Structure formats: structure tokens, C-alpha cells
Tab-separated table of C-alpha atoms and ligand atoms in Angstrom:
chain	number	residue	atom	x	y	z
D	1	MET	CA	-40.603	9.697	22.371
D	2	ILE	CA	-43.935	11.088	23.516
D	3	PRO	CA	-46.837	8.451	23.451
D	4	SER	CA	-49.022	9.237	20.256
D	5	GLY	CA	-52.488	10.585	20.740
D	6	PRO	CA	-55.672	8.558	19.426
D	7	ASP	CA	-56.201	11.026	16.771
D	8	SER	CA	-53.089	10.335	14.655
D	9	PRO	CA	-54.183	11.149	11.145
D	10	ALA	CA	-54.323	8.196	8.539
D	11	THR	CA	-54.055	10.635	5.753
D	12	PRO	CA	-51.173	13.163	5.848
D	13	LEU	CA	-51.886	16.754	5.838
D	14	LEU	CA	-50.751	18.298	2.491
D	15	VAL	CA	-49.240	21.745	2.256
D	16	SER	CA	-47.283	23.427	-0.619
D	17	THR	CA	-45.872	26.685	0.817
D	18	PRO	CA	-43.054	27.136	3.280
D	19	ALA	CA	-45.403	29.357	5.389
D	20	ASP	CA	-48.045	26.510	5.705
D	21	LEU	CA	-45.355	23.951	6.405
D	22	ARG	CA	-44.146	26.086	9.315
D	23	VAL	CA	-47.517	26.531	10.849
D	24	ALA	CA	-48.572	22.912	10.402
D	25	ALA	CA	-45.218	21.405	11.736
D	26	THR	CA	-45.398	23.724	14.663
D	27	ALA	CA	-48.986	22.771	15.570
D	28	LEU	CA	-48.035	19.067	15.334
D	29	LEU	CA	-45.128	19.555	17.511
D	30	ASP	CA	-47.077	21.618	20.092
D	31	ALA	CA	-49.761	18.818	20.124
D	32	ALA	CA	-46.977	16.187	20.832
D	33	ARG	CA	-45.447	18.469	23.577
D	34	SER	CA	-48.812	18.896	25.183
D	35	ARG	CA	-49.150	15.025	25.432
D	36	GLY	CA	-45.887	14.632	27.161
D	37	ALA	CA	-44.364	15.692	30.413
D	38	ALA	CA	-43.347	19.287	30.893
D	39	ASP	CA	-39.574	18.642	30.220
D	40	ASP	CA	-40.134	16.147	27.330
D	41	ARG	CA	-38.614	17.194	24.111
D	42	PRO	CA	-40.513	16.179	21.018
D	43	SER	CA	-38.780	15.157	17.973
D	44	LEU	CA	-39.413	16.086	14.249
D	45	ALA	CA	-38.280	13.962	11.383
D	46	LEU	CA	-37.916	15.129	7.778
D	47	VAL	CA	-37.980	12.584	4.893
D	48	PRO	CA	-37.104	14.363	1.719
D	49	THR	CA	-38.138	12.687	-1.504
D	50	MET	CA	-38.706	13.532	-5.080
D	51	GLY	CA	-41.821	11.428	-5.266
D	52	GLY	CA	-42.382	8.433	-7.499
D	53	LEU	CA	-42.228	6.593	-4.295
D	54	HIS	CA	-41.646	2.918	-3.745
D	55	ALA	CA	-40.945	0.499	-0.846
D	56	GLY	CA	-37.571	1.831	-0.335
D	57	HIS	CA	-39.243	5.181	0.573
D	58	ALA	CA	-41.729	3.467	2.738
D	59	ALA	CA	-38.857	2.071	4.704
D	60	LEU	CA	-37.619	5.655	5.151
D	61	ALA	CA	-40.913	6.854	6.516
D	62	ARG	CA	-41.345	3.758	8.674
D	63	ALA	CA	-37.883	4.454	10.245
D	64	ALA	CA	-38.844	8.078	10.850
D	65	ARG	CA	-42.252	6.969	12.174
D	66	ALA	CA	-40.759	4.648	14.661
D	67	ALA	CA	-38.446	7.103	16.288
D	68	ASN	CA	-40.117	10.474	16.088
D	69	ASP	CA	-43.160	12.314	17.292
D	70	VAL	CA	-43.888	14.137	14.132
D	71	VAL	CA	-42.989	12.913	10.633
D	72	VAL	CA	-42.927	15.416	7.786
D	73	ALA	CA	-42.065	14.073	4.165
D	74	SER	CA	-41.379	16.395	1.217
D	75	VAL	CA	-42.079	15.530	-2.443
D	76	PHE	CA	-40.355	17.808	-4.677
D	77	VAL	CA	-38.743	17.124	-7.984
D	78	ASN	CA	-35.755	19.451	-7.727
D	79	PRO	CA	-34.866	20.707	-11.320
D	80	LEU	CA	-31.496	22.007	-9.949
D	81	GLN	CA	-30.178	18.415	-9.675
D	82	PHE	CA	-30.956	17.238	-13.157
D	83	GLY	CA	-28.388	18.002	-15.898
D	84	ASP	CA	-30.689	16.829	-18.636
D	85	GLN	CA	-34.166	18.423	-19.324
D	86	ALA	CA	-35.479	15.086	-20.796
D	87	ASP	CA	-34.548	13.189	-17.644
D	88	LEU	CA	-36.280	15.988	-15.486
D	89	ASP	CA	-39.334	15.725	-17.671
D	90	ARG	CA	-39.719	11.973	-17.414
D	91	TYR	CA	-39.058	11.747	-13.716
D	92	PRO	CA	-42.272	10.155	-12.428
D	93	ARG	CA	-44.924	12.443	-10.831
D	94	THR	CA	-47.318	10.428	-8.874
D	95	LEU	CA	-48.386	12.643	-5.866
D	96	GLU	CA	-51.762	10.869	-5.191
D	97	ALA	CA	-50.097	7.428	-4.945
D	98	ASP	CA	-47.224	8.988	-2.928
D	99	LEU	CA	-49.755	10.467	-0.423
D	100	ARG	CA	-51.280	6.940	0.008
D	101	LEU	CA	-47.900	5.369	0.582
D	102	LEU	CA	-46.903	8.069	3.156
D	103	GLY	CA	-50.167	7.962	4.874
D	104	ALA	CA	-49.907	4.077	5.160
D	105	GLN	CA	-46.618	4.690	6.952
D	106	GLY	CA	-48.155	7.177	9.400
D	107	VAL	CA	-46.600	10.283	7.979
D	108	ASP	CA	-48.280	13.279	9.568
D	109	LEU	CA	-47.512	16.008	6.993
D	110	VAL	CA	-46.446	16.236	3.373
D	111	PHE	CA	-44.771	19.296	1.957
D	112	ALA	CA	-45.203	19.265	-1.778
D	113	PRO	CA	-44.115	22.584	-3.114
D	114	GLY	CA	-44.148	23.867	-6.731
D	115	VAL	CA	-40.932	25.080	-8.334
D	116	GLU	CA	-42.120	28.681	-7.491
D	117	ASP	CA	-42.595	27.906	-3.886
D	118	MET	CA	-38.928	26.660	-3.584
D	119	TYR	CA	-37.381	29.110	-5.949
D	120	PRO	CA	-39.505	32.267	-5.798
D	121	GLY	CA	-36.649	34.337	-7.279
D	122	GLY	CA	-35.948	31.969	-10.080
D	123	GLU	CA	-32.868	29.699	-10.201
D	124	PRO	CA	-30.892	30.520	-7.004
D	125	LEU	CA	-27.575	32.488	-7.596
D	126	VAL	CA	-26.049	31.208	-4.331
D	127	ARG	CA	-25.856	27.388	-4.138
D	128	VAL	CA	-24.113	24.820	-1.934
D	129	SER	CA	-21.004	23.490	-3.490
D	130	ALA	CA	-20.332	19.774	-3.032
D	131	GLY	CA	-16.559	20.336	-3.358
D	132	PRO	CA	-14.162	17.761	-4.629
D	133	MET	CA	-16.236	14.785	-3.362
D	134	GLY	CA	-19.095	16.058	-5.454
D	135	ARG	CA	-16.877	15.623	-8.586
D	136	LEU	CA	-16.190	11.914	-8.038
D	137	PHE	CA	-18.175	8.847	-9.225
D	138	GLU	CA	-21.701	10.088	-9.716
D	139	GLY	CA	-20.514	13.687	-9.869
D	140	ALA	CA	-18.142	12.824	-12.761
D	141	SER	CA	-21.013	11.447	-14.799
D	142	ARG	CA	-23.620	14.109	-13.703
D	143	PRO	CA	-21.717	17.492	-13.415
D	144	GLY	CA	-23.533	19.942	-11.021
D	145	HIS	CA	-25.850	17.117	-9.788
D	146	PHE	CA	-24.528	17.138	-6.160
D	147	ASP	CA	-24.415	20.915	-5.938
D	148	GLY	CA	-28.213	21.060	-6.939
D	149	MET	CA	-29.069	18.212	-4.584
D	150	LEU	CA	-27.148	19.724	-1.650
D	151	THR	CA	-28.728	23.261	-2.295
D	152	VAL	CA	-32.225	21.770	-2.121
D	153	VAL	CA	-31.573	19.511	0.902
D	154	ALA	CA	-30.119	22.520	2.748
D	155	LYS	CA	-33.272	24.515	1.869
D	156	LEU	CA	-35.572	21.637	2.879
D	157	LEU	CA	-33.632	21.113	6.144
D	158	ASN	CA	-34.099	24.893	6.992
D	159	LEU	CA	-37.699	25.039	6.006
D	160	ALA	CA	-38.676	22.116	8.154
D	161	GLN	CA	-36.484	22.947	11.037
D	162	PRO	CA	-38.667	23.064	14.202
D	163	ALA	CA	-39.568	26.541	15.245
D	164	THR	CA	-39.860	25.448	18.785
D	165	ARG	CA	-37.524	23.447	21.011
D	166	ALA	CA	-37.377	19.980	19.552
D	167	LEU	CA	-34.990	17.283	18.372
D	168	TYR	CA	-34.549	17.226	14.575
D	169	ARG	CA	-33.682	14.290	12.447
D	170	ALA	CA	-33.592	13.701	8.612
D	171	TYR	CA	-33.739	10.308	6.816
D	172	PHE	CA	-32.058	9.393	3.701
D	173	GLY	CA	-31.689	6.008	1.922
D	174	GLU	CA	-28.337	4.185	1.713
D	175	LYS	CA	-28.701	3.374	-1.888
D	176	ASP	CA	-27.727	6.923	-2.827
D	177	ALA	CA	-24.528	6.441	-0.898
D	178	GLN	CA	-22.607	9.338	-2.258
D	179	GLN	CA	-25.527	11.709	-1.698
D	180	LEU	CA	-25.799	10.420	1.883
D	181	ALA	CA	-22.029	10.949	2.509
D	182	LEU	CA	-22.249	14.480	1.042
D	183	ILE	CA	-25.274	15.406	3.228
D	184	ARG	CA	-23.559	14.253	6.327
D	185	ARG	CA	-20.522	16.228	5.390
D	186	MET	CA	-22.681	19.332	4.598
D	187	VAL	CA	-24.234	19.102	7.938
D	188	VAL	CA	-20.930	18.916	9.703
D	189	ASP	CA	-19.228	21.570	7.572
D	190	LEU	CA	-22.063	24.127	7.718
D	191	ASN	CA	-23.191	23.280	11.456
D	192	LEU	CA	-26.722	22.443	10.475
D	193	PRO	CA	-28.657	21.467	13.597
D	194	VAL	CA	-30.103	18.184	12.468
D	195	GLN	CA	-29.214	14.614	12.852
D	196	ILE	CA	-28.816	12.537	9.651
D	197	GLU	CA	-29.974	9.003	9.574
D	198	GLY	CA	-29.237	6.462	6.926
D	199	VAL	CA	-31.733	3.705	6.095
D	200	PRO	CA	-30.525	0.401	4.485
D	201	ILE	CA	-31.170	-0.295	0.789
D	202	VAL	CA	-34.522	-2.135	-0.051
D	203	ARG	CA	-34.178	-4.817	-2.599
D	204	ASP	CA	-36.583	-6.963	-4.703
D	205	ALA	CA	-36.628	-10.576	-3.917
D	206	ASP	CA	-34.203	-11.132	-6.738
D	207	GLY	CA	-31.623	-8.586	-5.433
D	208	LEU	CA	-32.396	-5.557	-7.668
D	209	ALA	CA	-32.223	-2.474	-5.482
D	210	LEU	CA	-35.331	-0.490	-5.500
D	211	SER	CA	-35.330	2.830	-7.457
D	212	SER	CA	-37.891	5.162	-8.992
D	213	ARG	CA	-36.112	4.563	-12.347
D	214	ASN	CA	-36.722	0.660	-12.283
D	215	ARG	CA	-40.229	1.387	-13.812
D	216	PHE	CA	-38.539	2.402	-17.064
D	217	LEU	CA	-36.799	-1.003	-17.436
D	218	ALA	CA	-38.046	-3.387	-20.016
D	219	PRO	CA	-38.326	-6.906	-18.730
D	220	ASP	CA	-35.227	-7.941	-20.562
D	221	GLU	CA	-33.271	-4.938	-19.247
D	222	ARG	CA	-34.546	-5.603	-15.726
D	223	ALA	CA	-33.180	-9.209	-15.905
D	224	ALA	CA	-29.837	-7.762	-17.328
D	225	ALA	CA	-29.754	-5.335	-14.430
D	226	LEU	CA	-29.550	-8.026	-11.843
D	227	VAL	CA	-25.806	-8.463	-12.789
D	228	LEU	CA	-25.082	-5.411	-10.644
D	229	SER	CA	-26.259	-6.785	-7.300
D	230	ARG	CA	-24.860	-10.302	-8.233
D	231	ALA	CA	-21.427	-8.728	-8.779
D	232	LEU	CA	-21.509	-6.754	-5.486
D	233	VAL	CA	-22.695	-9.847	-3.609
D	234	ALA	CA	-19.838	-11.841	-5.223
D	235	LEU	CA	-17.461	-9.181	-4.013
D	236	ARG	CA	-18.654	-9.180	-0.604
D	237	GLU	CA	-18.772	-12.996	-0.320
D	238	ARG	CA	-15.004	-13.176	-1.493
D	239	ALA	CA	-14.188	-10.467	1.134
D	240	GLU	CA	-15.970	-12.484	3.891
D	241	ARG	CA	-13.921	-15.462	2.927
D	242	GLY	CA	-10.777	-13.301	3.428
D	243	GLY	CA	-9.884	-13.331	-0.246
D	244	PRO	CA	-8.343	-10.214	-2.130
D	245	LEU	CA	-10.886	-7.950	-3.869
D	246	ASP	CA	-10.860	-8.845	-7.484
D	247	LEU	CA	-12.386	-5.684	-8.963
D	248	ALA	CA	-11.235	-6.563	-12.434
D	249	ALA	CA	-13.222	-9.844	-12.293
D	250	ALA	CA	-16.390	-7.993	-10.955
D	251	ARG	CA	-16.142	-5.468	-13.779
D	252	ALA	CA	-15.673	-8.218	-16.350
D	253	GLN	CA	-18.817	-9.963	-14.969
D	254	ILE	CA	-20.813	-6.843	-15.567
D	255	THR	CA	-19.429	-5.877	-19.034
D	256	ALA	CA	-20.088	-9.395	-20.239
D	257	GLU	CA	-23.865	-8.748	-19.673
D	258	GLU	CA	-25.542	-7.803	-22.844
D	259	GLY	CA	-27.236	-4.353	-22.705
D	260	VAL	CA	-25.358	-3.197	-19.558
D	261	ASP	CA	-22.873	-0.342	-20.096
D	262	LEU	CA	-20.705	-0.126	-16.925
D	263	ASP	CA	-19.760	3.333	-15.814
D	264	TYR	CA	-17.738	2.501	-12.649
D	265	LEU	CA	-17.278	-0.326	-10.108
D	266	ASP	CA	-14.977	0.541	-7.351
D	267	VAL	CA	-14.254	0.474	-3.616
D	268	VAL	CA	-14.279	3.512	-1.442
D	269	ASP	CA	-14.257	4.867	1.974
D	270	PRO	CA	-18.070	5.427	2.555
D	271	ALA	CA	-17.540	8.826	4.312
D	272	SER	CA	-15.304	10.444	1.792
D	273	PHE	CA	-15.490	8.364	-1.338
D	274	ALA	CA	-11.784	8.484	-1.467
D	275	PRO	CA	-9.968	5.116	-1.853
D	276	PRO	CA	-10.221	3.167	1.399
D	277	GLY	CA	-7.302	3.556	3.679
D	278	GLU	CA	-4.648	0.856	4.196
D	279	PRO	CA	-5.483	-1.816	6.550
D	280	GLY	CA	-4.393	-0.786	10.107
D	281	PRO	CA	-4.954	-1.629	13.688
D	282	GLU	CA	-8.400	-0.178	13.513
D	283	PRO	CA	-10.939	-2.052	11.195
D	284	HIS	CA	-12.420	0.457	8.748
D	285	ALA	CA	-15.381	-0.042	6.417
D	286	ALA	CA	-15.221	-0.119	2.662
D	287	LEU	CA	-18.143	0.393	0.290
D	288	ALA	CA	-18.260	-1.168	-2.996
D	289	VAL	CA	-20.156	1.126	-5.437
D	290	VAL	CA	-21.383	0.530	-9.044
D	291	ALA	CA	-23.201	2.546	-11.754
D	292	ALA	CA	-24.213	1.343	-15.110
D	293	ARG	CA	-26.571	2.210	-17.867
D	294	VAL	CA	-29.123	-0.443	-18.746
D	295	GLY	CA	-30.887	0.589	-21.925
D	296	ALA	CA	-31.722	4.337	-21.268
D	297	VAL	CA	-31.860	3.814	-17.514
D	298	ARG	CA	-28.929	4.756	-15.240
D	299	LEU	CA	-28.792	2.574	-12.122
D	300	ILE	CA	-26.643	2.645	-9.107
D	301	ASP	CA	-26.028	0.244	-6.243
D	302	ASN	CA	-23.618	-0.504	-3.351
D	303	ILE	CA	-22.648	-2.984	-0.776
D	304	LEU	CA	-20.649	-2.685	2.428
D	305	LEU	CA	-17.686	-4.934	2.659
D	306	PRO	CA	-16.355	-6.388	5.760
D	307	ALA	CA	-13.275	-4.622	7.168
D	308	PRO	CA	-9.998	-6.409	6.029
D	309	ARG	CA	-8.761	-8.936	8.672
P	1	PAF	O1	-32.647	11.305	-3.137
P	1	PAF	C1	-33.535	12.033	-3.570
P	1	PAF	O2	-34.793	11.746	-3.770
P	1	PAF	C2	-33.238	13.483	-3.779
P	1	PAF	O3	-31.886	13.600	-4.323
P	1	PAF	C3	-33.476	14.481	-2.540
P	1	PAF	C4	-32.546	14.021	-1.413
P	1	PAF	C5	-34.846	14.394	-2.044
P	1	PAF	C6	-33.069	15.838	-2.809
P	1	PAF	O4	-33.829	16.297	-3.934
């Protein structure tokens, strides 16, 4: 990384059109390049978000800031990835607070386009297909969600792609594990010139994974939702002791909690979301994934399990 200048802005620059994004990002990269040696290659990080930001997003921005010369965050509530208009309408829109949070993490530039900036021709006719992995788990409960998510992520990756020679990274949270796996797969399958970085889940002190949706939980629902992380931790502890995975017990623990409607709890290969392979000479990771509705709020969580011994 190139040493940052004394003039790093405390408040991020805000742009809303793809043209302004390109001009501003190029200027920031040029400034970084001019501070470095002739053969230094500056790096640009993109942190895509839908706003409604919390400490989990702050961790994404912090990770991006720590490793890159220029950090761009996007704030765009993508209609394409919502099946339900009511869900789209009530998604939190908190741009002023989001800018403060991103500024506090040292983000240089925020791209907050309107729907007409991202989809000037209306809903895109050509979209990225998430394929079979996109129909499992979250995709089964939210048909079309992952196609819409990948379509906007592909567009954002293209729009923020450095116009001049630079390293390019994009940061996503590990809480949305299936989303992250699909984005990694899209980047490989479509040869997108960007390195994808996963950032660990941020949890409240009591274990609840941070989510923009947590603000919709009533206090009793929030207390009930803790059963999800408790069940995952119990699974991991058992696996660490070398015991067999008792998914039935974990599911029963969740369904016994009043007000919690379990959608799925399973163990998958974190790259493919297929069942994890048979234990072999090479240890392989397995991910326990869970989704449940708590009141009107759909929550997801996951935990990495130790490779079977
Ligand atoms: O995780 C999110 O906030 C969204 O799915 C993303 C990746 C910003 C695409 O809209």
C-alpha cells in the first residue's frame, strides 16, 4: 500500500451517477499513485452495501481501509433482489447515518445511485443467473433473489472497476455465506478482474449476528432469536469435542423456542452449498447454516465447523 497523504478526507465524497463515480475514483487513484514510487500499483476496494449500516458494515469498511489505498462504498437498495414489494419498501434507508459511519471508517468515496442511475433502461432484460446453487437454501425461500443480487453486484463491480492500472478488491460479509459463495463463483465463472474478500460475522455481546433487519425485532423476539446462535455454537462445540453432528437435536432446540419458525438448519460445503464431502485424507471445512422467521423478520446465521478428525 502507498502511504496515505495528510489530506485523507474525514467525510466521504458522495456521488450518485456512474460517470461521477468513475471521475472521482480515478482522481483518488491518481492521487495515491502520485504519492507512491513510479512502479507502485495502488489498490482500490469496493464495499457494496444496501445501507441501513451497522457495526458489521463498519467491519467491512475497516478491513477495506486497512488494506487499500482507495476505499469506495456503495449504498443502493437493489429492487431486483427483493421478491416482495413490502420487504423492499420497509428496508431501512438511512443515508445520512450511513455516511457518518463510513466516514468514521475512513471511506473515501460513497456511490449512492438512484434506481434510475443503476437501471436507466428500466428493469434489465439480461441478468446474471445464480444457477443451481442459487436455488438452494436462501434461494428456495426467496426465488430470484440471488439472480437479482448477482446482477447488481456484477454491475457495481464493473462500475467501480479502476480505469487505470490498479489492484481491485471487493469486500463482503461472511454472514451472508451463500451470497458470498455465489459472488466468488461468479467472479471465477465470468473471469471478473477483482479479488473477493470475506469479512467475519460481527455479533452483539449476547451472540446475535448483526443484521439491518434486527432493528425490526421486538425485545421478546430479539431474546427468542438468540436460540439461532446458541444452536450453532452447540453444534460447533460438539464437533470440536469430536462428537457426531446432531442436526436433529439442533433443529429441535430451535423449534422449541416460542415465536421462532425454523426454515432450515443444515451443514454444507461453504463453497458450493452442497452437502459436505465424505471425510478423506484432506480435511475440508463444513459450514452450519440456519434461517428462521422470528415474528415478521427473517434471520440467517452460520458457523464454521472444524474439519472432521
Ligand atoms: O449484502 C448486501 O447488502 C447486498 O446483497 C449487496 C451485496 C450489497 C447487493 O445488493
